[in-house]
Amino acid sequence: MEADVSGTVLKRERTRDAVLELIESRSPGDAIPSERALCSLLGVSRPTVRAAVDELVAAGLLVREHGRGMFVAPAKITQELVAGDRALTVPQAAGAWSSRLLEFTTLQAGARVGRKLRMSPAAEIVYVARLRLVDGAPMAIEHLHIRAELVPGLSAQELESGDLYEHLRTTHGVHVHEAVQAIEPTVVTRAEAKLLDVPELSPALLFERLTSDTAGRPVEYVHSLYRGDRYRIVSRLALGAAAEVAPDREGHHPGIPPGDFAHGDAITSSTRGDIQTGA
């Protein structure tokens, strides 16, 4: 019995690898053979092919289109992380990033956000929700919570132009200094799925970030949900001495909207094993 199960698993794994080779030899949007054709090509049963294909669809590598067939999925957006002792100056994520404002309002912080920002639950914050898009396709939902006292008169247009930290520095003398961020896997709710154009309970990456100024005062708390089928994090680990790398201040940082630090102070990237945002 165990040998039969082991043989089935191995056969499915080999089938998956064969289909993966087909995917890697094609470009996004290209068709791959039908399940029936794959059965004949690989010499395996229909259930074995379907199980392998289902796994690749769930992983965001294949797309099924009813009545048309199977196609290579769009390439994932890859974001590189750097070691914690360097300024957060990671390479720019691929694609043209844009955003659509979902909500912009002033409200009371409440217990949870107030605790993270070390302020009274009754104190006011600016709350912003926006949908981030790459080349026009939805990629992430971001929820920003900013101390209202720090951004009097802040407009949606100013925020969308990426001038928030410029505004803090030049208008109020607030210098952003450090951002502690954590990443964990999650799934999307029905409402989130509708915004991101994915099935309910699809995998996603949850980013939580707390940004502080040079005095150690929390300035902003952000939590963002990135599509798991389209976004990938790659870590570069320094295992020995290396030449100093000149910082690149441009680019989209993981979990940080493009432009938010384009004109601001360097942000320290801290790698932690759990949520370090005051929870």
CSV table of C-alpha atoms in Angstrom, one decimal:
chain,number,residue,atom,x,y,z
A,1,MET,CA,0.0,0.0,0.0
A,2,GLU,CA,2.8,2.4,1.0
A,3,ALA,CA,4.7,1.6,-2.2
A,4,ASP,CA,1.6,2.4,-4.3
A,5,VAL,CA,1.2,5.7,-2.6
A,6,SER,CA,4.8,6.5,-2.9
A,7,GLY,CA,4.7,5.6,-6.6
A,8,THR,CA,1.7,7.9,-7.2
A,9,VAL,CA,3.3,10.8,-5.5
A,10,LEU,CA,6.6,10.4,-7.4
A,11,LYS,CA,4.6,10.1,-10.7
A,12,ARG,CA,2.7,13.3,-10.0
A,13,GLU,CA,6.0,15.1,-9.1
A,14,ARG,CA,7.6,14.0,-12.3
A,15,THR,CA,4.5,15.1,-14.2
A,16,ARG,CA,4.6,18.5,-12.5
A,17,ASP,CA,8.3,18.9,-13.4
A,18,ALA,CA,7.6,18.0,-17.0
A,19,VAL,CA,4.8,20.6,-17.2
A,20,LEU,CA,7.0,23.1,-15.4
A,21,GLU,CA,9.6,22.6,-18.1
A,22,LEU,CA,7.0,23.4,-20.7
A,23,ILE,CA,6.1,26.6,-18.9
A,24,GLU,CA,9.7,27.7,-18.5
A,25,SER,CA,10.3,27.2,-22.2
A,26,ARG,CA,7.4,29.5,-23.1
A,27,SER,CA,6.5,33.2,-22.6
A,28,PRO,CA,3.6,34.6,-20.5
A,29,GLY,CA,0.4,34.2,-22.4
A,30,ASP,CA,1.6,31.3,-24.5
A,31,ALA,CA,-0.6,28.2,-24.6
A,32,ILE,CA,0.5,24.8,-23.3
A,33,PRO,CA,-1.0,21.5,-24.5
A,34,SER,CA,-4.4,20.4,-23.2
A,35,GLU,CA,-4.6,17.9,-20.3
A,36,ARG,CA,-5.5,15.1,-22.8
A,37,ALA,CA,-2.5,16.0,-25.0
A,38,LEU,CA,-0.3,16.0,-21.9
A,39,CYS,CA,-1.5,12.5,-20.9
A,40,SER,CA,-0.4,11.2,-24.3
A,41,LEU,CA,2.8,13.1,-24.3
A,42,LEU,CA,3.9,12.1,-20.7
A,43,GLY,CA,2.3,8.6,-20.6
A,44,VAL,CA,0.3,9.2,-17.5
A,45,SER,CA,-3.3,9.2,-16.5
A,46,ARG,CA,-5.7,12.2,-16.6
A,47,PRO,CA,-6.0,12.4,-12.8
A,48,THR,CA,-2.2,12.6,-12.5
A,49,VAL,CA,-2.0,15.4,-15.1
A,50,ARG,CA,-4.9,17.3,-13.5
A,51,ALA,CA,-3.4,17.1,-10.0
A,52,ALA,CA,-0.1,18.5,-11.3
A,53,VAL,CA,-1.8,21.2,-13.3
A,54,ASP,CA,-4.0,22.2,-10.4
A,55,GLU,CA,-0.9,22.6,-8.3
A,56,LEU,CA,0.7,24.9,-10.9
A,57,VAL,CA,-2.5,26.9,-11.3
A,58,ALA,CA,-2.6,27.4,-7.5
A,59,ALA,CA,1.1,28.5,-7.5
A,60,GLY,CA,0.3,31.2,-10.1
A,61,LEU,CA,2.3,29.6,-12.9
A,62,LEU,CA,-0.6,28.5,-15.1
A,63,VAL,CA,-3.9,30.1,-16.0
A,64,ARG,CA,-7.0,28.1,-17.0
A,65,GLU,CA,-9.5,29.9,-19.3
A,66,HIS,CA,-12.8,28.1,-19.8
A,67,GLY,CA,-13.3,27.0,-23.4
A,68,ARG,CA,-9.9,28.2,-24.4
A,69,GLY,CA,-7.3,26.1,-22.6
A,70,MET,CA,-4.3,26.6,-20.4
A,71,PHE,CA,-1.8,29.4,-20.7
A,72,VAL,CA,1.5,30.5,-19.1
A,73,ALA,CA,0.7,33.0,-16.3
A,74,PRO,CA,2.1,36.5,-16.2
A,75,ALA,CA,5.6,36.7,-14.6
A,76,LYS,CA,5.6,37.3,-10.9
A,77,ILE,CA,6.8,40.6,-9.5
A,78,THR,CA,10.1,39.9,-7.8
A,79,GLN,CA,11.3,42.0,-4.9
A,80,GLU,CA,14.8,41.6,-3.4
A,81,LEU,CA,15.5,42.2,0.2
A,82,VAL,CA,18.9,43.2,1.6
A,83,ALA,CA,20.7,42.5,4.8
A,84,GLY,CA,19.5,44.3,8.0
A,85,ASP,CA,22.7,46.4,8.4
A,86,ARG,CA,22.2,48.3,5.2
A,87,ALA,CA,19.8,51.2,4.4
A,88,LEU,CA,16.7,49.9,2.7
A,89,THR,CA,17.8,50.5,-0.8
A,90,VAL,CA,16.5,47.5,-2.6
A,91,PRO,CA,16.3,47.3,-6.4
A,92,GLN,CA,13.1,48.5,-8.0
A,93,ALA,CA,10.3,45.9,-8.5
A,94,ALA,CA,9.4,45.3,-12.1
A,95,GLY,CA,6.5,46.9,-13.9
A,96,ALA,CA,4.8,50.3,-13.9
A,97,TRP,CA,3.2,50.9,-10.4
A,98,SER,CA,0.1,53.0,-10.0
A,99,SER,CA,-2.7,53.3,-7.4
A,100,ARG,CA,-6.4,53.8,-7.0
A,101,LEU,CA,-7.6,55.5,-3.8
A,102,LEU,CA,-10.3,53.5,-2.0
A,103,GLU,CA,-10.7,55.6,1.1
A,104,PHE,CA,-9.2,58.8,2.6
A,105,THR,CA,-10.5,60.0,6.0
A,106,THR,CA,-9.7,61.2,9.5
A,107,LEU,CA,-10.9,59.1,12.4
A,108,GLN,CA,-10.1,57.9,15.9
A,109,ALA,CA,-7.1,55.6,16.2
A,110,GLY,CA,-8.9,52.9,18.2
A,111,ALA,CA,-7.3,50.5,20.7
A,112,ARG,CA,-5.1,48.5,18.3
A,113,VAL,CA,-3.7,51.2,16.1
A,114,GLY,CA,-3.4,53.5,19.1
A,115,ARG,CA,-1.3,50.9,20.8
A,116,LYS,CA,1.0,50.6,17.8
A,117,LEU,CA,1.4,54.3,17.3
A,118,ARG,CA,1.7,54.9,21.1
A,119,MET,CA,-1.2,57.3,21.2
A,120,SER,CA,-4.6,57.5,22.8
A,121,PRO,CA,-7.3,55.4,21.2
A,122,ALA,CA,-9.4,58.7,21.0
A,123,ALA,CA,-6.6,60.6,19.2
A,124,GLU,CA,-7.1,61.2,15.5
A,125,ILE,CA,-5.3,59.5,12.6
A,126,VAL,CA,-5.4,59.9,8.9
A,127,TYR,CA,-6.6,56.6,7.4
A,128,VAL,CA,-5.9,55.8,3.8
A,129,ALA,CA,-6.8,52.6,1.8
A,130,ARG,CA,-5.6,52.2,-1.7
A,131,LEU,CA,-5.3,49.5,-4.4
A,132,ARG,CA,-1.8,49.2,-5.9
A,133,LEU,CA,-1.6,48.1,-9.5
A,134,VAL,CA,1.2,46.9,-11.7
A,135,ASP,CA,0.8,47.5,-15.5
A,136,GLY,CA,-2.9,48.0,-14.7
A,137,ALA,CA,-3.4,44.7,-12.9
A,138,PRO,CA,-4.3,44.8,-9.1
A,139,MET,CA,-1.3,43.7,-7.0
A,140,ALA,CA,-1.9,44.8,-3.4
A,141,ILE,CA,-4.3,46.5,-1.0
A,142,GLU,CA,-2.6,49.0,1.4
A,143,HIS,CA,-3.9,50.4,4.7
A,144,LEU,CA,-2.0,53.5,6.0
A,145,HIS,CA,-2.5,54.9,9.5
A,146,ILE,CA,-0.7,58.2,10.1
A,147,ARG,CA,-0.8,60.5,13.2
A,148,ALA,CA,-3.2,63.3,12.1
A,149,GLU,CA,-1.2,65.8,14.2
A,150,LEU,CA,1.8,65.3,11.9
A,151,VAL,CA,0.0,65.9,8.6
A,152,PRO,CA,-2.5,68.8,9.0
A,153,GLY,CA,-4.0,69.6,5.6
A,154,LEU,CA,-2.7,66.5,4.0
A,155,SER,CA,-4.6,65.9,0.8
A,156,ALA,CA,-5.2,62.7,-1.2
A,157,GLN,CA,-3.4,64.3,-4.2
A,158,GLU,CA,-0.3,65.0,-2.1
A,159,LEU,CA,-0.3,61.5,-0.8
A,160,GLU,CA,-0.6,59.9,-4.2
A,161,SER,CA,2.2,62.1,-5.6
A,162,GLY,CA,4.6,60.4,-3.1
A,163,ASP,CA,5.3,63.6,-1.2
A,164,LEU,CA,4.2,62.4,2.3
A,165,TYR,CA,7.7,62.2,3.8
A,166,GLU,CA,8.8,65.4,2.0
A,167,HIS,CA,5.8,67.1,3.6
A,168,LEU,CA,6.7,65.8,7.1
A,169,ARG,CA,10.3,66.9,6.8
A,170,THR,CA,9.9,70.3,5.2
A,171,THR,CA,6.6,71.4,6.9
A,172,HIS,CA,6.9,69.9,10.4
A,173,GLY,CA,10.6,69.0,10.7
A,174,VAL,CA,9.7,65.3,11.2
A,175,HIS,CA,12.5,63.1,9.8
A,176,VAL,CA,11.6,59.4,9.2
A,177,HIS,CA,14.4,57.3,10.5
A,178,GLU,CA,13.5,53.6,10.9
A,179,ALA,CA,10.9,51.2,9.6
A,180,VAL,CA,10.5,47.8,11.2
A,181,GLN,CA,8.6,45.4,8.9
A,182,ALA,CA,7.4,41.8,9.2
A,183,ILE,CA,6.0,39.5,6.5
A,184,GLU,CA,3.8,36.5,6.9
A,185,PRO,CA,1.6,34.3,4.7
A,186,THR,CA,-2.2,34.7,4.8
A,187,VAL,CA,-5.3,34.3,2.6
A,188,VAL,CA,-7.6,36.9,1.1
A,189,THR,CA,-11.2,37.5,2.2
A,190,ARG,CA,-14.1,37.7,-0.2
A,191,ALA,CA,-14.0,41.5,-0.3
A,192,GLU,CA,-10.2,41.5,-0.8
A,193,ALA,CA,-10.5,38.8,-3.5
A,194,LYS,CA,-12.9,41.0,-5.4
A,195,LEU,CA,-10.5,44.0,-5.3
A,196,LEU,CA,-7.5,41.9,-6.3
A,197,ASP,CA,-9.3,39.9,-8.9
A,198,VAL,CA,-8.5,36.5,-7.4
A,199,PRO,CA,-10.6,33.6,-5.9
A,200,GLU,CA,-11.6,33.9,-2.3
A,201,LEU,CA,-9.0,32.3,0.1
A,202,SER,CA,-6.2,32.7,-2.4
A,203,PRO,CA,-2.7,32.9,-0.8
A,204,ALA,CA,-1.3,36.3,-0.1
A,205,LEU,CA,1.6,38.0,1.7
A,206,LEU,CA,0.8,40.3,4.7
A,207,PHE,CA,3.3,43.1,5.3
A,208,GLU,CA,3.1,45.0,8.6
A,209,ARG,CA,5.4,48.1,9.0
A,210,LEU,CA,5.9,50.6,11.8
A,211,THR,CA,7.8,53.8,10.8
A,212,SER,CA,9.4,56.0,13.4
A,213,ASP,CA,11.2,59.3,13.4
A,214,THR,CA,14.7,60.2,14.7
A,215,ALA,CA,13.3,60.7,18.2
A,216,GLY,CA,11.9,57.1,18.2
A,217,ARG,CA,8.3,58.4,17.9
A,218,PRO,CA,6.0,56.2,15.8
A,219,VAL,CA,4.8,58.1,12.8
A,220,GLU,CA,2.9,55.6,10.6
A,221,TYR,CA,1.5,52.1,10.8
A,222,VAL,CA,0.9,50.3,7.6
A,223,HIS,CA,-0.4,46.8,6.7
A,224,SER,CA,-0.5,45.7,3.1
A,225,LEU,CA,-1.8,42.6,1.4
A,226,TYR,CA,0.1,41.4,-1.7
A,227,ARG,CA,-1.1,38.7,-4.1
A,228,GLY,CA,0.7,35.5,-3.4
A,229,ASP,CA,0.3,34.3,-7.0
A,230,ARG,CA,2.0,37.4,-8.5
A,231,TYR,CA,4.5,38.7,-5.8
A,232,ARG,CA,7.7,37.0,-4.7
A,233,ILE,CA,10.3,38.0,-2.1
A,234,VAL,CA,14.0,37.1,-2.7
A,235,SER,CA,16.6,37.6,0.0
A,236,ARG,CA,20.2,38.4,-0.7
A,237,LEU,CA,22.4,37.2,2.2
A,238,ALA,CA,25.9,38.5,2.7
A,239,LEU,CA,28.1,35.6,3.8
A,240,GLY,CA,31.4,37.4,3.8
A,241,ALA,CA,33.2,40.7,3.3
A,242,ALA,CA,32.2,42.6,0.2
A,243,ALA,CA,32.8,45.9,-1.4
A,244,GLU,CA,30.6,48.8,-0.3
A,245,VAL,CA,27.5,49.1,-2.6
A,246,ALA,CA,26.4,52.6,-3.5
A,247,PRO,CA,22.8,53.1,-2.3
A,248,ASP,CA,20.1,53.5,-4.9
A,249,ARG,CA,17.4,55.7,-3.5
A,250,GLU,CA,14.9,54.9,-6.3
A,251,GLY,CA,12.6,52.0,-6.5
A,252,HIS,CA,9.7,50.2,-4.9
A,253,HIS,CA,10.5,48.7,-1.5
A,254,PRO,CA,8.5,45.5,-0.4
A,255,GLY,CA,5.4,46.6,1.3
A,256,ILE,CA,6.3,50.3,0.8
A,257,PRO,CA,4.5,52.1,-2.0
A,258,PRO,CA,6.8,53.4,-4.8
A,259,GLY,CA,7.7,57.0,-4.3
A,260,ASP,CA,7.0,57.1,-0.5
A,261,PHE,CA,10.7,57.2,0.2
A,262,ALA,CA,11.9,58.5,-3.1
A,263,HIS,CA,12.8,61.9,-1.6
A,264,GLY,CA,13.1,61.0,2.0
A,265,ASP,CA,15.6,59.8,4.6
A,266,ALA,CA,17.2,56.4,4.4
A,267,ILE,CA,15.1,53.7,6.1
A,268,THR,CA,16.7,50.9,8.0
A,269,SER,CA,15.6,47.4,7.0
A,270,SER,CA,15.3,45.0,10.0
A,271,THR,CA,14.7,41.3,9.5
A,272,ARG,CA,12.7,39.8,12.3
A,273,GLY,CA,11.1,36.4,12.9
A,274,ASP,CA,7.8,37.7,14.3
A,275,ILE,CA,5.7,40.8,14.2
A,276,GLN,CA,7.7,43.7,15.7
A,277,THR,CA,5.1,46.4,15.3
A,278,GLY,CA,3.9,46.6,18.8
A,279,ALA,CA,1.3,43.8,18.7
